[in-house]
PDB file of C-alpha atoms and ligand atoms in Angstrom:
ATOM      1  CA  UNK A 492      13.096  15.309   3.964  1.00 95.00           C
ATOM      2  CA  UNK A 493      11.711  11.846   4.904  1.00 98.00           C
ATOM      3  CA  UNK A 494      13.011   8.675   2.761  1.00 98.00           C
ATOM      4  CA  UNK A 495      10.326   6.944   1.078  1.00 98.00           C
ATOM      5  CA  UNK A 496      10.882   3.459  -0.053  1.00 99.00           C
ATOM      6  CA  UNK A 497       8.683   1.642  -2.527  1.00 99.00           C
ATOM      7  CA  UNK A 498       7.771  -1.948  -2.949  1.00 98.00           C
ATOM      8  CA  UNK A 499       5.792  -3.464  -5.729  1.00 98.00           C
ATOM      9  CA  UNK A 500       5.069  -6.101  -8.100  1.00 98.00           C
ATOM     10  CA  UNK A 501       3.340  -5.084 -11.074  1.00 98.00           C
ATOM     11  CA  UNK A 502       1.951  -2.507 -12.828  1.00 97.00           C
ATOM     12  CA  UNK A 503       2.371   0.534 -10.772  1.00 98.00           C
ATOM     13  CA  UNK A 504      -0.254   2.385 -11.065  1.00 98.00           C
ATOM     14  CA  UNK A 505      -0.310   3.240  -6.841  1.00 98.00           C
ATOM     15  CA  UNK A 506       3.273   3.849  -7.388  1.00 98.00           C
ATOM     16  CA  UNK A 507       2.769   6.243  -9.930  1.00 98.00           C
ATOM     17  CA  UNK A 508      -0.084   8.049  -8.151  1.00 98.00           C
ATOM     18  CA  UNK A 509       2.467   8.391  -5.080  1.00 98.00           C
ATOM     19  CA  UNK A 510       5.301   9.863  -8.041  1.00 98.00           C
ATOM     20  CA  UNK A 511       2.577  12.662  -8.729  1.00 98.00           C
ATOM     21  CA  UNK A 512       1.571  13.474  -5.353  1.00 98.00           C
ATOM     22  CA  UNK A 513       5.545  13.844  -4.702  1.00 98.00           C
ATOM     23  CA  UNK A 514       5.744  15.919  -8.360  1.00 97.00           C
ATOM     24  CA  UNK A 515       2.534  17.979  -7.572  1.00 98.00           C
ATOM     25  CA  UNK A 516       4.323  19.164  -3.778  1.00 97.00           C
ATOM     26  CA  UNK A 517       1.272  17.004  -1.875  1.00 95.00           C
ATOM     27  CA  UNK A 518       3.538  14.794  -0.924  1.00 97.00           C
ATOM     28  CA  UNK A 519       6.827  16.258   0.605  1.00 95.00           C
ATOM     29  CA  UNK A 520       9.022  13.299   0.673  1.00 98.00           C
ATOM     30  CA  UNK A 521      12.751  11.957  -1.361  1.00 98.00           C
ATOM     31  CA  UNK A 522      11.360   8.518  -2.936  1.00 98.00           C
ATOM     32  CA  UNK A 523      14.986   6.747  -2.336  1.00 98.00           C
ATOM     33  CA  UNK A 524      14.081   3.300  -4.682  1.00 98.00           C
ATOM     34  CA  UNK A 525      11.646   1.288  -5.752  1.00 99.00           C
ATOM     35  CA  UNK A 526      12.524  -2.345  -4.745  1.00 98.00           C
ATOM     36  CA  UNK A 527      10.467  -5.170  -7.023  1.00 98.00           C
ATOM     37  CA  UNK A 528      10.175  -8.978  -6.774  1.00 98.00           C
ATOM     38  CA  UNK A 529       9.530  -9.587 -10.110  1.00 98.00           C
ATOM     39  CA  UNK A 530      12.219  -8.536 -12.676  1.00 98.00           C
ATOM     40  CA  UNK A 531       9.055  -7.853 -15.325  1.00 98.00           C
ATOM     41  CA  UNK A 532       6.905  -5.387 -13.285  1.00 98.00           C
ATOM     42  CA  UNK A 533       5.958  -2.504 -15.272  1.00 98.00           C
ATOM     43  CA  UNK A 534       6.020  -0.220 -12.276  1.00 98.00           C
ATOM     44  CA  UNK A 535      10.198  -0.474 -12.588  1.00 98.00           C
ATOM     45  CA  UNK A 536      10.666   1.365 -15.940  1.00 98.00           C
ATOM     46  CA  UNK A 537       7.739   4.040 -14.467  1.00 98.00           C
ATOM     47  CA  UNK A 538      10.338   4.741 -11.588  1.00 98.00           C
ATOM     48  CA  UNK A 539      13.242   4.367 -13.847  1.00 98.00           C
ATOM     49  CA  UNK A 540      11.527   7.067 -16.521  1.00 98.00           C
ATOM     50  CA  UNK A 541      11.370   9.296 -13.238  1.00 98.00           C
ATOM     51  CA  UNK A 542      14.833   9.265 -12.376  1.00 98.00           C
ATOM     52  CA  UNK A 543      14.105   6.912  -9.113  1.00 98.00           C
ATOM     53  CA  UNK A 544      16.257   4.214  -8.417  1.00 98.00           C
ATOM     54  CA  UNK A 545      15.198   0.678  -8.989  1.00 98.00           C
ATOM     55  CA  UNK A 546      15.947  -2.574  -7.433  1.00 98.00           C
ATOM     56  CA  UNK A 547      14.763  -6.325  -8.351  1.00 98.00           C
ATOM     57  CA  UNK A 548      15.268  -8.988  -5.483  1.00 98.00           C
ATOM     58  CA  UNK A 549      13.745 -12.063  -7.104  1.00 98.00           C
ATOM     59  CA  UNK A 550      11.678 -14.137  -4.527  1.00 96.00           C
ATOM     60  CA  UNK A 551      12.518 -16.751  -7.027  1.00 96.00           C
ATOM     61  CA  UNK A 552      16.152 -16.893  -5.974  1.00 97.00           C
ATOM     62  CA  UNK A 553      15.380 -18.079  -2.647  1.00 97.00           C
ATOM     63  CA  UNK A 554      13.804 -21.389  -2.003  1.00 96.00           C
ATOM     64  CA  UNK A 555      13.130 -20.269   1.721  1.00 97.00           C
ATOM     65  CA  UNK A 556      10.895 -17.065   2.366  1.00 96.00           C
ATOM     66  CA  UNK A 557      13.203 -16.430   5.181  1.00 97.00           C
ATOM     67  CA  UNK A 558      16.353 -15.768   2.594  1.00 98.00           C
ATOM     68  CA  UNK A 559      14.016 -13.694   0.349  1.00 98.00           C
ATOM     69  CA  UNK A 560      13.009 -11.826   2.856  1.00 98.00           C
ATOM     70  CA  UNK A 561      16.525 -11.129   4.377  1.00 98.00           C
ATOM     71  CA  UNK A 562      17.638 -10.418   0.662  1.00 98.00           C
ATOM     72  CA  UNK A 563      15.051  -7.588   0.670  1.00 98.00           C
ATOM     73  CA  UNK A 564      15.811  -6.772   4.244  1.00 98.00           C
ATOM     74  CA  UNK A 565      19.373  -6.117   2.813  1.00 98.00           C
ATOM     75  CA  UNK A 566      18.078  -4.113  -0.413  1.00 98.00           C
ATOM     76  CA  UNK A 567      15.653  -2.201   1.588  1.00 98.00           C
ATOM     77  CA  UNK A 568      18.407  -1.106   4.191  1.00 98.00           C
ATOM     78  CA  UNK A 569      20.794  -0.182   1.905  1.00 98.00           C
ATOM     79  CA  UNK A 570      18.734   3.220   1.735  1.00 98.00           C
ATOM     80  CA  UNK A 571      17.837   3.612   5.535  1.00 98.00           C
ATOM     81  CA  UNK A 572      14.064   4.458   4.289  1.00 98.00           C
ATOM     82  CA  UNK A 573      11.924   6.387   6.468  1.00 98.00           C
ATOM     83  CA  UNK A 574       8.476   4.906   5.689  1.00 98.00           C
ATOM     84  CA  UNK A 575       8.500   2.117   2.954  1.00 98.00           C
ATOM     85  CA  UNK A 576       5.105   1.609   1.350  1.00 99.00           C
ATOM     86  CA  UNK A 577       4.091  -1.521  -0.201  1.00 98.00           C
ATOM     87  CA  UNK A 578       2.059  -0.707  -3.621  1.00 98.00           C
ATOM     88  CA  UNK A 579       0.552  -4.160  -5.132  1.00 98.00           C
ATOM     89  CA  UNK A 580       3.673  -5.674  -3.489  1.00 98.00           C
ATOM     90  CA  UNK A 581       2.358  -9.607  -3.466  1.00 96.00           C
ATOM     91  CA  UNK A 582       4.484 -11.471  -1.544  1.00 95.00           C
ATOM     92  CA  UNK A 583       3.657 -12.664   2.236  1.00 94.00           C
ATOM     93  CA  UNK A 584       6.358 -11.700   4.606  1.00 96.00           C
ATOM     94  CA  UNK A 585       8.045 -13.564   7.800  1.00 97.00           C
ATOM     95  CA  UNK A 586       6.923 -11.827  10.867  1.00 97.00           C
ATOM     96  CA  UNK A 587      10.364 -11.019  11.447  1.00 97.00           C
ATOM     97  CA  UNK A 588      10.477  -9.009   8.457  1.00 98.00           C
ATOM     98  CA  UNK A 589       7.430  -7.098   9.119  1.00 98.00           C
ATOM     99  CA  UNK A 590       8.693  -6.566  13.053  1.00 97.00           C
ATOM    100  CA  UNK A 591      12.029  -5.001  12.021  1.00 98.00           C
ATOM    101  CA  UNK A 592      10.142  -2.429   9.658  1.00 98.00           C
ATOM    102  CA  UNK A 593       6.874  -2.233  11.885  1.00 96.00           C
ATOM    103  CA  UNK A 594       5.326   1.383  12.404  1.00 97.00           C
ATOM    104  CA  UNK A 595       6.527   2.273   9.439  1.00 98.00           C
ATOM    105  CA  UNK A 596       5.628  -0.022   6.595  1.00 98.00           C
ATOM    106  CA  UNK A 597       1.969   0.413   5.387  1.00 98.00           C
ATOM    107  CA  UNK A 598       0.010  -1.551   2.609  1.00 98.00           C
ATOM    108  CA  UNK A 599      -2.627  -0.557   0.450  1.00 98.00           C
ATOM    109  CA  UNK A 600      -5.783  -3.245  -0.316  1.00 98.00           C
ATOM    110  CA  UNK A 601      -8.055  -3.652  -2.449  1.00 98.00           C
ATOM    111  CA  UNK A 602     -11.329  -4.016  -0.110  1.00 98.00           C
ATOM    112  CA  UNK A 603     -12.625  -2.301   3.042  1.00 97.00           C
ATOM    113  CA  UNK A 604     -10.901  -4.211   5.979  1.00 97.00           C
ATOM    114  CA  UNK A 605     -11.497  -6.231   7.945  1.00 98.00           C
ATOM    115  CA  UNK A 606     -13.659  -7.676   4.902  1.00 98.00           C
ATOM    116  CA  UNK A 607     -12.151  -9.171   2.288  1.00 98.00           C
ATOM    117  CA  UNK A 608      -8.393 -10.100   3.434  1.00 98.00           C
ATOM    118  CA  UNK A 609      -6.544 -11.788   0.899  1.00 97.00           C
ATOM    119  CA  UNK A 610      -6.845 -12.083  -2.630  1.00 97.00           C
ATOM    120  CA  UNK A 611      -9.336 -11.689  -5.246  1.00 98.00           C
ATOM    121  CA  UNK A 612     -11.198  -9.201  -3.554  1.00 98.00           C
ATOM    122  CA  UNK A 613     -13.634  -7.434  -5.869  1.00 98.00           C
ATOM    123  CA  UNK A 614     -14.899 -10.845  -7.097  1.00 98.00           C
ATOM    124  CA  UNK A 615     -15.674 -11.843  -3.608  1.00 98.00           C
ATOM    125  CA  UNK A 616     -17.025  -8.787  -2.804  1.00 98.00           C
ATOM    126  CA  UNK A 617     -19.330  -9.219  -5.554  1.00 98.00           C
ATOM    127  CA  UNK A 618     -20.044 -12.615  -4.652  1.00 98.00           C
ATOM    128  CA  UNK A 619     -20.816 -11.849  -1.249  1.00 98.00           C
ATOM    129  CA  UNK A 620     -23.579  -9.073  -2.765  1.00 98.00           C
ATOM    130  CA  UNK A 621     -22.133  -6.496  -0.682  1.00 98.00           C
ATOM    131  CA  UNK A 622     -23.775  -2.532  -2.012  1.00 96.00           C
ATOM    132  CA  UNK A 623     -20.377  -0.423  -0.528  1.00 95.00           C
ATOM    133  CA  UNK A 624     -16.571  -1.871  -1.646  1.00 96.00           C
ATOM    134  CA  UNK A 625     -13.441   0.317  -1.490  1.00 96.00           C
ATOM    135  CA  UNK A 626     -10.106   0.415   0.245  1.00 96.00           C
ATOM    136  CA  UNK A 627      -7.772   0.191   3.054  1.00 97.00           C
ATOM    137  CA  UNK A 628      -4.575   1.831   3.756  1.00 97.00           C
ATOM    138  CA  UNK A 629      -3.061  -0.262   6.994  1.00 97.00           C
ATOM    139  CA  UNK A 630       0.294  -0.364   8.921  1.00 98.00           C
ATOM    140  CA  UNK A 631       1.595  -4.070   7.938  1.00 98.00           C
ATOM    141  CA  UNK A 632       1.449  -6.387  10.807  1.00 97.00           C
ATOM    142  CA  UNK A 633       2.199  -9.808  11.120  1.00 95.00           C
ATOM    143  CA  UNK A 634      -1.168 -11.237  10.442  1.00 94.00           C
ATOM    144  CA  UNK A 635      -1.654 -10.682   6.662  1.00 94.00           C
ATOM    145  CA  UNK A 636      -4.477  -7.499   6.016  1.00 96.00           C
ATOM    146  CA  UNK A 637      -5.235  -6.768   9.712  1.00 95.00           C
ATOM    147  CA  UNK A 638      -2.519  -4.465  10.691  1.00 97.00           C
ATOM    148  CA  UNK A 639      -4.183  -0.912  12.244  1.00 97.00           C
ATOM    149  CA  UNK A 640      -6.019   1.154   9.438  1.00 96.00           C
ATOM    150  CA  UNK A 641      -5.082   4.701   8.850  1.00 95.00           C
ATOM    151  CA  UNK A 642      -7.566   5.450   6.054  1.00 93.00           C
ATOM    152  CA  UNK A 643     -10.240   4.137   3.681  1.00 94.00           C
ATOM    153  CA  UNK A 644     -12.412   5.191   0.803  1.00 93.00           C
ATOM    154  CA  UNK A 645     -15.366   3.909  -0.419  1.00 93.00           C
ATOM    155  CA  UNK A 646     -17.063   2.752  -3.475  1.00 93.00           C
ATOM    156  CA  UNK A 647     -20.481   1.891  -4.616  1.00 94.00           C
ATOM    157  CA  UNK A 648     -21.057  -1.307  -6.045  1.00 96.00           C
ATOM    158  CA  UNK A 649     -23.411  -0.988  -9.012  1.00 96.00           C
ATOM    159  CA  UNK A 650     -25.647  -3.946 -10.662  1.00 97.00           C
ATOM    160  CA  UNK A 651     -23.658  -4.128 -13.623  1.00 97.00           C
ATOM    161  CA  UNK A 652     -20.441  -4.239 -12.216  1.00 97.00           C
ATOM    162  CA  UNK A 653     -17.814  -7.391 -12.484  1.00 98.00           C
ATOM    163  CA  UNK A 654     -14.366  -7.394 -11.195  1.00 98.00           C
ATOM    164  CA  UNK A 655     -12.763  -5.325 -13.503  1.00 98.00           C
ATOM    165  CA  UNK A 656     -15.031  -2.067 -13.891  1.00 97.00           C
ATOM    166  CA  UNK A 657     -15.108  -2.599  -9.722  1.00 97.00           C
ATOM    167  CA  UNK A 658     -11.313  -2.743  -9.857  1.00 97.00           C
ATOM    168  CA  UNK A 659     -11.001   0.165 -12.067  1.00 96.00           C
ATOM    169  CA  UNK A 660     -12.870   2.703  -9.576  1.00 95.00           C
ATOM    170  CA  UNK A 661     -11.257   0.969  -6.262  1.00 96.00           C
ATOM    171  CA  UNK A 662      -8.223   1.774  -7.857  1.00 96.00           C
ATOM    172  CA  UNK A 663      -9.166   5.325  -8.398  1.00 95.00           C
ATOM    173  CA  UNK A 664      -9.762   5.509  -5.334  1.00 95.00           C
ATOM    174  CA  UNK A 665      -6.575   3.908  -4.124  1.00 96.00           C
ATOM    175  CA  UNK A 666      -5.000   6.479  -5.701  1.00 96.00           C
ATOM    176  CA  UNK A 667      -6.370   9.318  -3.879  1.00 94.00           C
ATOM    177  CA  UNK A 668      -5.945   7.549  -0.364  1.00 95.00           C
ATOM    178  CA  UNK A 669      -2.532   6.286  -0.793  1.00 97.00           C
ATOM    179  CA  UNK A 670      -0.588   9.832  -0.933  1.00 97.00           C
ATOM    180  CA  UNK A 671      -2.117  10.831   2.033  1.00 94.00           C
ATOM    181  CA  UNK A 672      -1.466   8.222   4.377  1.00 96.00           C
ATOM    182  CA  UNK A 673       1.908   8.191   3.375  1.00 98.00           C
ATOM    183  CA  UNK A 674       2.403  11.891   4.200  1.00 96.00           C
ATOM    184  CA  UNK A 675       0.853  11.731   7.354  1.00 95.00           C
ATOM    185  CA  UNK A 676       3.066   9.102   8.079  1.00 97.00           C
ATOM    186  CA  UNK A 677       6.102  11.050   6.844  1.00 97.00           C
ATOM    187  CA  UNK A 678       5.179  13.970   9.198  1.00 96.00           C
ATOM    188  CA  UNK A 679       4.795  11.685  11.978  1.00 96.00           C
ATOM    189  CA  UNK A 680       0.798  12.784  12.386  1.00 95.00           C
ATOM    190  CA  UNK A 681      -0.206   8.796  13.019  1.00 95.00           C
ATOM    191  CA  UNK A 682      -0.381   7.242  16.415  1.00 96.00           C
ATOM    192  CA  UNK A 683      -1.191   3.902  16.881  1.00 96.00           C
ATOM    193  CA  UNK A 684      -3.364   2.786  20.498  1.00 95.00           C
ATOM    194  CA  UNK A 685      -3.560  -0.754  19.837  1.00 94.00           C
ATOM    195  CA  UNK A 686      -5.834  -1.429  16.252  1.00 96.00           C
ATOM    196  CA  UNK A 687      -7.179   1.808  16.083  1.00 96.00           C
ATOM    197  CA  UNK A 688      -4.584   4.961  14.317  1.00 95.00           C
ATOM    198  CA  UNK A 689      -5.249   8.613  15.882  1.00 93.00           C
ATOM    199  CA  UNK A 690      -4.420  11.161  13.071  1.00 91.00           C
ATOM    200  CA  UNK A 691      -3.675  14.725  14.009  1.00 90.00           C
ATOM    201  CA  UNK A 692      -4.088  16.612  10.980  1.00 82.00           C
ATOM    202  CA  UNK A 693      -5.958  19.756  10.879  1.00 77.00           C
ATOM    203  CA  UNK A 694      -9.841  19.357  10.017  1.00 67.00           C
ATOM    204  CA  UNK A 695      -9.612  20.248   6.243  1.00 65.00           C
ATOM    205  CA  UNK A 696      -6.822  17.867   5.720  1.00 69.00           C
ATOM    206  CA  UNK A 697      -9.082  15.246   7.509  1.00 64.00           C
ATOM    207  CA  UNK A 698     -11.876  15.921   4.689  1.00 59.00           C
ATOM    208  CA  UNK A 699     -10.533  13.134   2.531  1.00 56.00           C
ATOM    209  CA  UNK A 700     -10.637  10.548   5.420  1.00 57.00           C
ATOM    210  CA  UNK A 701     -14.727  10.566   4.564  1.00 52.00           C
ATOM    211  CA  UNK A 702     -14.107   9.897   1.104  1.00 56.00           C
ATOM    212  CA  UNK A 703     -18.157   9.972  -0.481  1.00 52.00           C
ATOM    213  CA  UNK A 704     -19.260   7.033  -2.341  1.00 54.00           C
ATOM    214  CA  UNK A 705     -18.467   7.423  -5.521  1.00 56.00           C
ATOM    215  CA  UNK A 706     -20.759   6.336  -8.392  1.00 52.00           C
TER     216      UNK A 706
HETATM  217  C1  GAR B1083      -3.820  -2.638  -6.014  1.00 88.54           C
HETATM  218  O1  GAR B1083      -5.204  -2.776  -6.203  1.00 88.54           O
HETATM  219  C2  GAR B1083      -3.457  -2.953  -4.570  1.00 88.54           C
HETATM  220  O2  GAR B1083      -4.417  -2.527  -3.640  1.00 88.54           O
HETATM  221  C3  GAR B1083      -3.382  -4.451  -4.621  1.00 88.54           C
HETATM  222  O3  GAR B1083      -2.733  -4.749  -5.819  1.00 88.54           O
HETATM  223  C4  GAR B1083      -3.043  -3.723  -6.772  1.00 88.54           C
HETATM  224  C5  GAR B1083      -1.734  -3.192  -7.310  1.00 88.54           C
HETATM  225  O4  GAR B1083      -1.953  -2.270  -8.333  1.00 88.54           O
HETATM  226  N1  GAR B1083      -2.684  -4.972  -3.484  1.00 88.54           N
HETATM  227  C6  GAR B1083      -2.986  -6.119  -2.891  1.00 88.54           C
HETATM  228  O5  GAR B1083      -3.860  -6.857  -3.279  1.00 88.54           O
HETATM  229  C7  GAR B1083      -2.130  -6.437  -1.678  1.00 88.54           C
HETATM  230  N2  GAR B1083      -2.726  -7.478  -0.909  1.00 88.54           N
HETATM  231  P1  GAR B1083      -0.779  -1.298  -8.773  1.00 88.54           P
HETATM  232  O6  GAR B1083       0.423  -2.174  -9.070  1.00 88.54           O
HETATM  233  O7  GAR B1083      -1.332  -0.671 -10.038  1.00 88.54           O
HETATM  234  O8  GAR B1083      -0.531  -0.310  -7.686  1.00 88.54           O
END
């Protein structure tokens, strides 16, 4: 079985959506650990309830990103992971960080790429008046959001929306796409040519990849 390796921040809630996929047989992989940055995420005693082991590297132990990011280089190789996934993990990496783990570290974000890089998406999105929002599931690269996208879902944006009810259904949404590209990555289905990902997964598994808007 593959070795999944986790990265987060906060709350979890992809994390735990990738624990159920795992629990539910969707998602045929051994989660090795769950690494966090902040000692306070809530995602940490969600693993921990599991029986998955956790980790905390501080970023704020480090006052250069290049130690932090060798301190979680050391952490994350400690488990020789497979495919490590990076759930609402909110740190920006050193390119050498993101070369030594590249074709197999993906990110999930909260917007349809190559819109809304960055932070603070579903505000902007709303700012910018745009009628479809959703999002991205990417292979982390060293420019920050633009790495090669493996899958997206949409979501409508609805006149009465504000940041948080938009968050709330991208999320939903997160949580359907995440699983999957993570398995397909597991199973070694994703080849990259360049920016654009071929998948090679039979047509009913590639359903999902044309996620409808969702009201
Ligand atoms: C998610 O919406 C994820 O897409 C976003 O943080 C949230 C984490 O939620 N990630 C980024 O913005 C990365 N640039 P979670 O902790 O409940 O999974």
């Amino acid at each position: 079985m593959k070795k999944l390796l986790i990265l987060i921040s906060g709350q979890g809630s992809n994390l735990e959506a990738l624990m159920a996929a795992r629990q539910a047989g969707d998602l045929p992989v051994d989660i090795v650990a769950v690494i966090s940055n902040r000692p306070q995420a809530a995602g940490l005693e969600k693993a921990a309830a599991a029986g998955i082991e956790t980790r905390v590297v501080k970023h704020t132990d480090y006052p250069e990103r290049e130690q932090f990011d060798a301190a979680l280089a050391a952490a994350i190789d400690a488990y020789a992971p497979d495919v490590i996934a990076l759930a609402g993990f909110m740190r920006i990496l050193t390119d050498g960080f993101v070369r030594r783990y590249e074709g197999r570290m993906i990110n999930i974000h909260p917007s349809l790429l190559p819109s809304f890089p960055g932070l603070n998406t579903h505000q902007r999105a709303l700012d910018e008046g745009v009628r479809i929002h959703g999002c991205t599931v990417h292979f982390v690269t060293p420019q920050l959001d633009h790495g090669p996208i493996i899958v997206q879902a949409a979501v409508q944006v609805r006149d009465d929306d504000d940041a948080q009810t938009l968050a709330v259904r991208v999320l939903q949404a997160e949580h359907r796409i995440y699983p999957l590209a993570v398995r397909w990555l597991a199973e070694g289905r994703l080849h990259r040519e360049g920016q654009r990902v071929k998948i090679n997964v039979p047509i009913r598994e590639a359903a999902p990849l044309i996620v409808p808007v969702s009201g």
